[in-house]
């Protein structure tokens, strides 16, 4: 496994130089978080990710998880690392101070979260779900539930899960069949089977808090009849300690392509005691509180795998000596030159670098909006930040995870045949990354969310506010040529998006995935021009020239990809719908 | 695992309607192979692939191969299936009749080979290597070696391997260190270690014939000092039966991402007895005899995985009911519609279909040229066929395997979360396909071979002859609009290729991968326009309209991909070479 090193220099550049974090914190009344403190937290996070979590990754994949006598065992070392994680307060970074959280800005938490996912995607997943559960409970649960569960979820003493999917109900939650019967004591009796439950059980904590979608007896059919329930593995005693076991169990754990260190459970709820979260029949809204956060985190996982793969391929490309470079001998003291001197290898490395750094900037720009949403006292700013987050979530989730698979595959390719061998760790990144395109809504669903809910069916403010954010970054560009280029690109994207709004539902669905990619390549183009401009003022020489060169590569070799996506946007849907089943398989 | 069904209808269409096999055979004096006989052989091949090989695929992946006490064990059923395969003469399809082969045309063998790889990539790999060994021995070995080994390799009684790679010498064979010392009896003593040796040992046959690259004592350094040796596992007795064990052994077998049913061995040769194949120091040329054949077969593996994945996703898209289609309720008797009615799912299915069918046509067009090369008595025809094969080999290997990974990943995506679960078999296709981009020369090497050896450094006849072949297909197009479109596309490709010839070595290397993709998309465009035109005359209604609709999809949604590749062709290499190591990792 390549050694993981947290990308602190790039992260510092994006936070302090590009996003001007100090100014940002001052505007939000968060003056305590100066550059020194931010960097200190990131350094500690980096140390934890590099030294504690990353070393467990390769062996965790080999060991996987097991289920015996109803009990899940995770790979060796995972539980101890988790205990260190919660003991050091990492789980509580974002939780409310009212429940012993640290209320940190997202711009501090997100870089740490990226590092954790780079170091070990399987290990990190459990705490992502806990963070999502914290959000749902914080926003929707009664004070009684909050008082019992929230501090424990925030500290990480207990973990959380999201129990949504059933065998017949994945993308389509209207088909959900799990039942919730009211009991005399105000609780509910939950019965049904759920699949794909990440960390549905684990050997890390003495309790687990399941957030379960189910139907009340009088519920309307479809998604409007779904409610959210909190169902603990052990019912808490009055002193808060885990008491009687609830009637729920792990049916099996899945054998998967990757993410093997994370137990993916089939969960059976058998008259299990649960508590309603939010109003009856509002489960879908409550779920989206969790889901949107989880979607961004999954996008961040994509970025994280891209970074890990880039580090692995860069190290190998420097070390591996094969053939002489076409531009002439580079390492005359060696029998061959490092493959990093080969143009085609550089094409792969720079594709990784340009997409990873572009996506990191996107993820931190998104984190900045989450800060505003969380801390601003200005309702207008808050609403705009909300709109931007809503619009960018499917792009962050969809694009950054598509990118992860592309980049992790490039990582294998740089290694040649060795990339296919498990011990190098590069193929694990491909297998682990693959789930990110699927869970928390497949990328097809992200694309439909973007083009229909966020673009066509919105009154236009989400697009407008997102455009305004990027326009503000363009306005800051000092180099006139870069500014003109960025303006033109952003304008092209805006007018293309506006044109799309007039399409009918079928043509929109046909254009969805292409629009997601098209948007990402355009917006990353703007980000790159803006970052390269900022980097001119950096006192780190390698940042200054490195950002300029990587921007050049992006604009020349990656941005042109947008054209074929754009072409497809206006191709309608007739060609897609014309093909009959007989034509699909030539019966 | 999705049930595999050989794509006979499409194959028949391509062979008989599009390539006019009867006329082709008549021209080559192969009148015996009429349509009925061809289809009968394909039917038998399909039956074998579907009923014997495919059922072993999923379990073979779970079991993998083991090495204990120096002995390799392959998954249950693999050896028995192989014995049935050779007993029924399948291994001998292409071998020379002089050594008990069947001398079948490639246009018959290639569809069967595709089926075998679709059914079980791991199982098929061993016989690919034997076929390559047959070629090398047939073309380069002495009569004595031929008389001892060739009939056994052709029948498959013994299998063959290619022992090229060493830890320090992969892409760069000039670094090869294995030694060959001449012995008094005219044989050689081979010493050295080889890695990545597919089927370096197996439990299928009582002998194995290794073809090993090594250096003679007086050898010049670099690739001009490499010779090829035949090194049997057991030295044959005078009656041809396996005798004394040679001094070679399996050091270990690799733990891999996929292809787990195929043992990938570290081989140690310890003063092993070997026999020179071809003249001293001509090992590279002898190796390329094997390698070029293997490269096409690896491309075919890519096509094969694409087909298997397409079949899996099509079946699931029909069965899986989730949500209602945006164009209105499609299955009112069900609670939801099949996801095949979703435009975005159709986009994925049609991407698979259009690329698989396009690549199948390309592979059979290539097979037709192999027929000409093998059977024609016209030296000019033979030379042209040779040129076309040389030019198309890196495209077939490189593009069809890149496509395999894209399509197999789409296959997972159609399944949503279920695609990540092992039992469905879709993720295995991704893992198995991944090796095809790496072995027999990474796709970066294919791309360099294409743009430098086959395009820039050739005197121009390879490009010319390949263009002429495609031009002849364009000339046959009856529909005037399609013909004009195909002519323009082919002309664009030709003039772009000719422009590239003037680039310097660094810029060529920088453009290599983009040129491979660009060429493939252009040539597949020509193939699709030509196939759709041919299909108008088909008496199978689903072929007639299905080919037209799929062509429409290809031209609208996939051909535009060529543009970004084309843009990159003329971007030079400065942006790639400008980035310093410090800029790569911001030290």
Short mmCIF file of C-alpha atoms in Angstrom, two decimals, chain B residues 147-566:
data_model
loop_
_atom_site.label_atom_id
_atom_site.label_comp_id
_atom_site.label_asym_id
_atom_site.label_seq_id
_atom_site.Cartn_x
_atom_site.Cartn_y
_atom_site.Cartn_z
CA UNK B 147 7.87 -32.81 -34.32
CA UNK B 148 8.18 -33.16 -30.56
CA UNK B 149 5.90 -30.39 -29.37
CA UNK B 150 3.62 -28.96 -32.02
CA UNK B 151 0.93 -31.60 -32.31
CA UNK B 152 0.61 -31.75 -28.54
CA UNK B 153 0.27 -27.98 -28.27
CA UNK B 154 -2.23 -27.85 -31.11
CA UNK B 155 -4.41 -30.57 -29.65
CA UNK B 156 -4.03 -28.99 -26.21
CA UNK B 157 -2.65 -32.14 -24.67
CA UNK B 158 0.07 -29.79 -23.41
CA UNK B 159 -0.43 -26.09 -22.74
CA UNK B 160 1.98 -23.24 -23.48
CA UNK B 161 3.13 -20.17 -21.59
CA UNK B 162 4.91 -16.91 -22.40
CA UNK B 163 7.72 -16.21 -19.93
CA UNK B 164 8.80 -12.65 -20.65
CA UNK B 165 8.41 -10.36 -17.65
CA UNK B 166 10.94 -10.10 -14.84
CA UNK B 167 10.57 -7.88 -11.77
CA UNK B 168 12.83 -5.19 -13.23
CA UNK B 169 11.83 -5.79 -16.86
CA UNK B 170 8.20 -5.33 -17.79
CA UNK B 171 7.52 -2.83 -20.55
CA UNK B 172 11.28 -2.53 -20.98
CA UNK B 173 12.55 -5.95 -22.04
CA UNK B 174 16.03 -4.55 -22.61
CA UNK B 175 16.54 -4.95 -18.85
CA UNK B 176 15.89 -8.69 -19.02
CA UNK B 177 18.42 -10.73 -17.02
CA UNK B 178 17.52 -14.42 -17.38
CA UNK B 179 20.53 -16.31 -18.71
CA UNK B 180 20.92 -19.15 -21.21
CA UNK B 181 24.19 -21.09 -21.20
CA UNK B 182 24.89 -23.45 -24.10
CA UNK B 183 25.24 -27.15 -23.18
CA UNK B 184 27.23 -29.78 -24.99
CA UNK B 185 24.17 -31.52 -26.39
CA UNK B 186 23.01 -28.40 -28.22
CA UNK B 187 20.46 -27.52 -25.58
CA UNK B 188 20.73 -24.57 -23.20
CA UNK B 189 20.73 -24.18 -19.47
CA UNK B 190 18.23 -21.47 -18.45
CA UNK B 191 18.51 -19.64 -15.16
CA UNK B 192 16.43 -16.78 -13.92
CA UNK B 193 13.14 -15.65 -12.42
CA UNK B 194 10.02 -14.66 -14.33
CA UNK B 195 6.86 -13.05 -12.98
CA UNK B 196 3.26 -12.74 -14.11
CA UNK B 197 3.33 -16.12 -15.88
CA UNK B 198 -0.25 -17.03 -16.65
CA UNK B 199 -0.84 -20.75 -16.20
CA UNK B 200 2.85 -21.15 -15.36
CA UNK B 201 1.56 -24.28 -13.71
CA UNK B 202 -1.87 -25.94 -13.71
CA UNK B 203 -3.56 -29.25 -12.93
CA UNK B 204 -5.03 -29.73 -16.39
CA UNK B 205 -2.31 -31.43 -18.45
CA UNK B 206 0.66 -33.69 -17.85
CA UNK B 207 3.13 -31.28 -19.40
CA UNK B 208 3.60 -27.55 -19.98
CA UNK B 209 5.73 -25.87 -22.64
CA UNK B 210 7.30 -22.62 -21.51
CA UNK B 211 8.54 -20.14 -24.07
CA UNK B 212 11.18 -18.18 -22.25
CA UNK B 213 13.11 -15.05 -23.19
CA UNK B 214 16.74 -15.15 -22.02
CA UNK B 215 20.20 -13.88 -22.90
CA UNK B 216 23.00 -15.96 -24.40
CA UNK B 217 26.49 -15.38 -22.93
CA UNK B 218 27.72 -13.46 -25.95
CA UNK B 219 24.52 -11.48 -26.33
CA UNK B 220 24.61 -7.77 -27.07
CA UNK B 221 22.96 -5.66 -24.38
CA UNK B 222 19.42 -4.40 -24.82
CA UNK B 223 16.61 -6.00 -26.76
CA UNK B 224 18.92 -7.10 -29.55
CA UNK B 225 20.49 -9.63 -27.20
CA UNK B 226 17.37 -11.58 -26.33
CA UNK B 227 16.71 -15.10 -27.53
CA UNK B 228 13.66 -17.35 -27.23
CA UNK B 229 13.84 -20.82 -25.66
CA UNK B 230 11.40 -23.65 -25.37
CA UNK B 231 11.58 -25.07 -21.85
CA UNK B 232 9.27 -28.00 -21.07
CA UNK B 233 8.09 -28.75 -17.55
CA UNK B 234 8.91 -32.39 -18.19
CA UNK B 235 11.50 -33.38 -20.78
CA UNK B 236 9.78 -35.64 -23.31
CA UNK B 237 10.86 -39.27 -23.59
CA UNK B 238 11.71 -40.62 -26.99
CA UNK B 239 8.12 -41.83 -27.36
CA UNK B 240 6.92 -38.27 -26.74
CA UNK B 241 5.54 -38.91 -23.28
CA UNK B 242 6.57 -36.58 -20.44
CA UNK B 243 9.76 -37.84 -18.83
CA UNK B 244 12.23 -36.36 -16.39
CA UNK B 245 11.15 -33.24 -14.52
CA UNK B 246 12.97 -30.12 -15.65
CA UNK B 247 14.61 -27.91 -13.01
CA UNK B 248 11.98 -25.25 -12.85
CA UNK B 249 9.39 -24.45 -10.24
CA UNK B 250 6.58 -22.17 -9.22
CA UNK B 251 7.81 -19.72 -6.60
CA UNK B 252 4.41 -18.36 -5.70
CA UNK B 253 1.08 -17.40 -7.20
CA UNK B 254 -0.17 -13.84 -7.14
CA UNK B 255 -3.14 -12.56 -5.19
CA UNK B 256 -4.96 -10.48 -7.75
CA UNK B 257 -7.88 -8.11 -8.20
CA UNK B 258 -9.64 -10.56 -10.49
CA UNK B 259 -8.98 -13.34 -13.00
CA UNK B 260 -8.73 -15.47 -9.90
CA UNK B 261 -9.47 -18.74 -11.68
CA UNK B 262 -6.22 -18.36 -13.61
CA UNK B 263 -2.97 -19.07 -11.75
CA UNK B 264 -0.51 -16.20 -12.24
CA UNK B 265 2.85 -17.65 -11.32
CA UNK B 266 6.30 -16.55 -10.31
CA UNK B 267 8.49 -19.04 -12.20
CA UNK B 268 12.02 -19.98 -11.21
CA UNK B 269 14.28 -21.55 -13.81
CA UNK B 270 17.29 -23.14 -12.20
CA UNK B 271 19.64 -24.51 -14.85
CA UNK B 272 16.53 -25.74 -16.63
CA UNK B 273 17.04 -27.48 -19.95
CA UNK B 274 15.80 -25.39 -22.87
CA UNK B 275 15.95 -25.37 -26.64
CA UNK B 276 16.59 -22.38 -28.84
CA UNK B 277 13.63 -21.25 -30.95
CA UNK B 278 14.68 -19.24 -34.00
CA UNK B 279 18.13 -17.76 -34.48
CA UNK B 280 20.17 -16.48 -31.51
CA UNK B 281 19.34 -12.90 -30.51
CA UNK B 282 16.08 -12.84 -32.48
CA UNK B 283 13.94 -13.49 -29.44
CA UNK B 284 12.12 -10.20 -29.69
CA UNK B 285 10.85 -10.94 -33.18
CA UNK B 286 9.84 -14.46 -32.13
CA UNK B 287 8.09 -13.03 -29.12
CA UNK B 288 6.13 -10.59 -31.23
CA UNK B 289 4.78 -13.51 -33.25
CA UNK B 290 3.18 -14.69 -30.02
CA UNK B 291 2.49 -11.27 -28.65
CA UNK B 292 0.57 -9.84 -31.59
CA UNK B 293 -1.76 -12.79 -31.60
CA UNK B 294 -2.17 -12.57 -27.84
CA UNK B 295 -2.84 -8.84 -28.10
CA UNK B 296 -5.75 -9.36 -30.44
CA UNK B 297 -7.05 -12.12 -28.17
CA UNK B 298 -6.85 -9.76 -25.20
CA UNK B 299 -8.83 -7.20 -27.17
CA UNK B 300 -11.34 -9.94 -27.85
CA UNK B 301 -11.47 -10.62 -24.11
CA UNK B 302 -12.43 -6.97 -23.70
CA UNK B 303 -15.26 -7.36 -26.19
CA UNK B 304 -16.27 -10.58 -24.47
CA UNK B 305 -16.54 -8.97 -21.04
CA UNK B 306 -18.47 -6.06 -22.55
CA UNK B 307 -20.95 -8.54 -24.03
CA UNK B 308 -21.32 -10.46 -20.76
CA UNK B 309 -21.89 -7.25 -18.85
CA UNK B 310 -24.41 -6.01 -21.40
CA UNK B 311 -26.38 -9.24 -21.14
CA UNK B 312 -26.40 -8.97 -17.36
CA UNK B 313 -27.56 -5.39 -17.29
CA UNK B 314 -30.19 -5.87 -19.96
CA UNK B 315 -31.75 -8.77 -18.06
CA UNK B 316 -31.75 -6.82 -14.81
CA UNK B 317 -33.10 -3.64 -16.40
CA UNK B 318 -36.07 -5.62 -17.70
CA UNK B 319 -36.70 -7.41 -14.40
CA UNK B 320 -36.04 -4.70 -11.85
CA UNK B 321 -39.16 -2.67 -11.07
CA UNK B 322 -38.51 0.77 -9.52
CA UNK B 323 -40.46 4.00 -9.95
CA UNK B 324 -42.60 5.00 -12.91
CA UNK B 325 -41.11 5.98 -16.24
CA UNK B 326 -41.08 9.73 -16.96
CA UNK B 327 -43.03 9.13 -20.17
CA UNK B 328 -45.94 7.62 -18.17
CA UNK B 329 -46.89 4.29 -16.62
CA UNK B 330 -45.49 1.40 -18.66
CA UNK B 331 -46.51 -1.63 -16.60
CA UNK B 332 -49.86 -0.76 -15.01
CA UNK B 333 -50.25 -4.26 -13.57
CA UNK B 334 -47.09 -3.77 -11.51
CA UNK B 335 -46.32 -1.44 -8.63
CA UNK B 336 -43.53 0.14 -10.64
CA UNK B 337 -42.07 0.03 -14.14
CA UNK B 338 -38.99 -1.87 -15.25
CA UNK B 339 -36.00 0.43 -15.08
CA UNK B 340 -35.41 -0.27 -18.76
CA UNK B 341 -38.06 2.40 -19.34
CA UNK B 342 -35.86 5.05 -17.72
CA UNK B 343 -33.99 7.18 -20.29
CA UNK B 344 -30.82 7.24 -18.19
CA UNK B 345 -30.78 3.45 -17.92
CA UNK B 346 -31.28 3.23 -21.68
CA UNK B 347 -28.35 5.57 -22.15
CA UNK B 348 -26.22 3.04 -20.26
CA UNK B 349 -27.61 -0.02 -22.04
CA UNK B 350 -27.25 1.56 -25.46
CA UNK B 351 -23.70 2.63 -24.71
CA UNK B 352 -22.95 -1.01 -23.96
CA UNK B 353 -24.83 -2.27 -27.00
CA UNK B 354 -23.38 0.21 -29.48
CA UNK B 355 -19.80 -0.36 -28.36
CA UNK B 356 -20.10 -4.13 -28.08
CA UNK B 357 -21.67 -4.57 -31.49
CA UNK B 358 -19.31 -2.08 -33.07
CA UNK B 359 -16.30 -3.84 -31.57
CA UNK B 360 -17.64 -7.25 -32.58
CA UNK B 361 -17.80 -6.05 -36.16
CA UNK B 362 -14.27 -4.68 -35.83
CA UNK B 363 -12.99 -7.97 -34.43
CA UNK B 364 -14.54 -9.97 -37.25
CA UNK B 365 -13.27 -7.55 -39.86
CA UNK B 366 -9.86 -8.18 -38.32
CA UNK B 367 -10.48 -11.94 -38.42
CA UNK B 368 -11.28 -11.66 -42.10
CA UNK B 369 -7.89 -10.06 -42.68
CA UNK B 370 -6.28 -12.90 -40.71
CA UNK B 371 -8.04 -15.33 -43.06
CA UNK B 372 -6.59 -13.52 -46.05
CA UNK B 373 -3.15 -13.44 -44.50
CA UNK B 374 -3.37 -17.17 -43.82
CA UNK B 375 -5.01 -18.53 -46.95
CA UNK B 376 -4.41 -16.21 -49.88
CA UNK B 377 -1.96 -17.19 -52.56
CA UNK B 378 -1.69 -13.59 -53.71
CA UNK B 379 1.44 -12.02 -52.18
CA UNK B 380 0.05 -8.53 -52.58
CA UNK B 381 -3.17 -9.40 -50.75
CA UNK B 382 -1.16 -11.09 -48.07
CA UNK B 383 1.05 -8.06 -47.57
CA UNK B 384 -1.92 -5.74 -47.36
CA UNK B 385 -3.66 -7.99 -44.84
CA UNK B 386 -0.47 -8.05 -42.82
CA UNK B 387 -0.34 -4.27 -42.80
CA UNK B 388 -3.95 -3.96 -41.76
CA UNK B 389 -3.50 -6.48 -38.95
CA UNK B 390 -0.41 -4.65 -37.74
CA UNK B 391 -2.22 -1.33 -37.72
CA UNK B 392 -5.41 -2.57 -36.12
CA UNK B 393 -3.80 -4.75 -33.43
CA UNK B 394 -3.04 -1.93 -30.96
CA UNK B 395 -6.47 -0.41 -31.58
CA UNK B 396 -8.21 -3.74 -31.05
CA UNK B 397 -6.21 -4.49 -27.91
CA UNK B 398 -6.21 -0.99 -26.50
CA UNK B 399 -9.67 0.27 -27.32
CA UNK B 400 -11.66 -2.92 -26.80
CA UNK B 401 -10.15 -3.36 -23.34
CA UNK B 402 -10.69 0.28 -22.33
CA UNK B 403 -14.25 -0.22 -23.48
CA UNK B 404 -14.51 -3.39 -21.41
CA UNK B 405 -13.80 -1.51 -18.21
CA UNK B 406 -16.22 1.26 -19.10
CA UNK B 407 -19.00 -1.15 -20.02
CA UNK B 408 -18.49 -3.52 -17.12
CA UNK B 409 -18.71 -0.51 -14.81
CA UNK B 410 -21.93 0.55 -16.50
CA UNK B 411 -23.11 -2.99 -15.86
CA UNK B 412 -22.60 -2.48 -12.14
CA UNK B 413 -24.28 0.91 -12.33
CA UNK B 414 -27.45 -0.52 -13.88
CA UNK B 415 -27.70 -2.88 -10.88
CA UNK B 416 -27.36 -0.05 -8.36
CA UNK B 417 -26.15 -1.26 -4.96
CA UNK B 418 -26.67 -4.87 -6.02
CA UNK B 419 -23.92 -4.41 -8.59
CA UNK B 420 -21.42 -4.15 -5.74
CA UNK B 421 -22.48 -7.51 -4.28
CA UNK B 422 -20.44 -10.49 -5.39
CA UNK B 423 -23.23 -12.99 -5.93
CA UNK B 424 -24.71 -10.99 -8.83
CA UNK B 425 -21.48 -11.46 -10.77
CA UNK B 426 -21.42 -7.98 -12.27
CA UNK B 427 -18.51 -6.77 -10.15
CA UNK B 428 -16.46 -9.83 -11.12
CA UNK B 429 -16.65 -8.67 -14.71
CA UNK B 430 -15.06 -5.35 -13.69
CA UNK B 431 -12.32 -7.12 -11.75
CA UNK B 432 -11.66 -9.64 -14.48
CA UNK B 433 -11.73 -7.04 -17.26
CA UNK B 434 -9.20 -4.82 -15.52
CA UNK B 435 -6.26 -7.04 -16.38
CA UNK B 436 -6.97 -6.73 -20.10
CA UNK B 437 -5.85 -3.09 -20.07
CA UNK B 438 -2.56 -4.20 -18.56
CA UNK B 439 -1.28 -7.49 -19.87
CA UNK B 440 0.37 -8.18 -23.21
CA UNK B 441 1.56 -4.57 -23.10
CA UNK B 442 -0.34 -1.87 -21.22
CA UNK B 443 -2.68 0.23 -23.27
CA UNK B 444 -0.19 3.07 -23.09
CA UNK B 445 2.25 0.77 -24.89
CA UNK B 446 -0.40 -0.15 -27.45
CA UNK B 447 -1.01 3.52 -28.10
CA UNK B 448 2.70 4.21 -28.55
CA UNK B 449 3.01 1.21 -30.87
CA UNK B 450 0.15 2.58 -32.96
CA UNK B 451 1.27 6.18 -33.24
CA UNK B 452 4.97 5.54 -33.62
CA UNK B 453 5.69 2.13 -35.11
CA UNK B 454 2.49 1.76 -37.10
CA UNK B 455 1.91 5.37 -38.11
CA UNK B 456 4.89 7.73 -37.89
CA UNK B 457 7.78 5.33 -38.44
CA UNK B 458 6.05 3.20 -41.07
CA UNK B 459 6.49 4.25 -44.65
CA UNK B 460 2.76 4.86 -44.78
CA UNK B 461 1.45 1.61 -46.22
CA UNK B 462 -0.10 0.39 -42.96
CA UNK B 463 -2.24 3.51 -42.73
CA UNK B 464 -2.94 3.40 -46.44
CA UNK B 465 -4.01 -0.23 -46.50
CA UNK B 466 -6.15 0.17 -43.39
CA UNK B 467 -7.80 3.21 -44.91
CA UNK B 468 -8.40 1.31 -48.13
CA UNK B 469 -10.15 -1.48 -46.26
CA UNK B 470 -12.52 0.94 -44.55
CA UNK B 471 -12.98 2.88 -47.78
CA UNK B 472 -14.10 -0.36 -49.43
CA UNK B 473 -16.78 -0.74 -46.74
CA UNK B 474 -17.85 2.87 -47.32
CA UNK B 475 -18.04 2.29 -51.05
CA UNK B 476 -20.57 -0.50 -50.47
CA UNK B 477 -22.99 1.80 -48.55
CA UNK B 478 -26.15 2.25 -50.58
CA UNK B 479 -27.84 5.03 -48.64
CA UNK B 480 -26.41 8.23 -50.04
CA UNK B 481 -26.61 10.27 -46.86
CA UNK B 482 -24.94 7.56 -44.81
CA UNK B 483 -22.28 7.15 -47.46
CA UNK B 484 -21.48 10.85 -47.47
CA UNK B 485 -21.30 10.85 -43.70
CA UNK B 486 -19.01 7.82 -43.64
CA UNK B 487 -16.78 9.25 -46.35
CA UNK B 488 -16.37 12.50 -44.45
CA UNK B 489 -15.61 10.71 -41.21
CA UNK B 490 -13.04 8.41 -42.79
CA UNK B 491 -11.43 11.33 -44.61
CA UNK B 492 -11.24 13.32 -41.39
CA UNK B 493 -9.52 10.42 -39.70
CA UNK B 494 -7.06 9.92 -42.55
CA UNK B 495 -6.03 13.52 -42.80
CA UNK B 496 -5.73 13.81 -39.02
CA UNK B 497 -3.51 10.73 -38.96
CA UNK B 498 -1.38 12.10 -41.76
CA UNK B 499 -0.95 15.41 -39.97
CA UNK B 500 0.29 13.57 -36.91
CA UNK B 501 3.15 11.95 -38.80
CA UNK B 502 5.04 15.21 -38.78
CA UNK B 503 5.14 15.46 -34.98
CA UNK B 504 8.38 14.91 -33.08
CA UNK B 505 8.83 11.87 -30.84
CA UNK B 506 7.77 13.64 -27.63
CA UNK B 507 4.63 15.14 -29.10
CA UNK B 508 3.79 11.76 -30.64
CA UNK B 509 4.12 10.09 -27.26
CA UNK B 510 1.95 12.80 -25.74
CA UNK B 511 -0.73 12.21 -28.39
CA UNK B 512 -0.58 8.41 -28.35
CA UNK B 513 -3.51 7.49 -26.13
CA UNK B 514 -5.72 10.17 -27.59
CA UNK B 515 -4.93 8.93 -31.10
CA UNK B 516 -5.84 5.38 -30.18
CA UNK B 517 -9.24 6.51 -28.87
CA UNK B 518 -9.79 8.97 -31.68
CA UNK B 519 -9.06 6.31 -34.29
CA UNK B 520 -11.34 3.79 -32.65
CA UNK B 521 -14.29 6.17 -32.44
CA UNK B 522 -13.84 7.24 -36.07
CA UNK B 523 -13.47 3.71 -37.38
CA UNK B 524 -16.38 2.43 -35.31
CA UNK B 525 -18.43 5.28 -36.78
CA UNK B 526 -17.63 4.03 -40.28
CA UNK B 527 -18.43 0.48 -39.20
CA UNK B 528 -21.78 1.52 -37.74
CA UNK B 529 -22.87 3.44 -40.82
CA UNK B 530 -21.86 0.49 -42.95
CA UNK B 531 -23.56 -2.10 -40.72
CA UNK B 532 -26.79 -0.13 -40.49
CA UNK B 533 -26.84 0.14 -44.26
CA UNK B 534 -26.33 -3.60 -44.66
CA UNK B 535 -29.03 -4.29 -42.07
CA UNK B 536 -31.63 -2.61 -44.28
CA UNK B 537 -31.50 -5.76 -46.37
CA UNK B 538 -31.89 -8.13 -43.43
CA UNK B 539 -34.95 -10.34 -43.21
CA UNK B 540 -34.74 -10.19 -39.41
CA UNK B 541 -36.90 -7.22 -38.47
CA UNK B 542 -35.18 -6.64 -35.12
CA UNK B 543 -31.77 -6.57 -36.82
CA UNK B 544 -33.02 -4.18 -39.46
CA UNK B 545 -34.49 -1.60 -37.10
CA UNK B 546 -32.21 -2.41 -34.18
CA UNK B 547 -29.04 -1.75 -36.14
CA UNK B 548 -30.52 1.49 -37.51
CA UNK B 549 -31.47 2.71 -34.04
CA UNK B 550 -28.19 1.69 -32.47
CA UNK B 551 -26.27 3.39 -35.27
CA UNK B 552 -28.32 6.51 -34.65
CA UNK B 553 -27.40 6.37 -30.95
CA UNK B 554 -23.72 5.81 -31.73
CA UNK B 555 -23.51 8.71 -34.15
CA UNK B 556 -25.39 11.06 -31.84
CA UNK B 557 -24.00 10.19 -28.43
CA UNK B 558 -20.75 8.29 -28.73
CA UNK B 559 -19.05 9.60 -31.86
CA UNK B 560 -18.86 13.14 -30.36
CA UNK B 561 -16.38 11.76 -27.85
CA UNK B 562 -13.78 11.84 -30.62
CA UNK B 563 -13.66 15.63 -30.48
CA UNK B 564 -11.90 15.97 -27.16
CA UNK B 565 -9.39 13.30 -28.18
CA UNK B 566 -8.79 15.17 -31.41
#
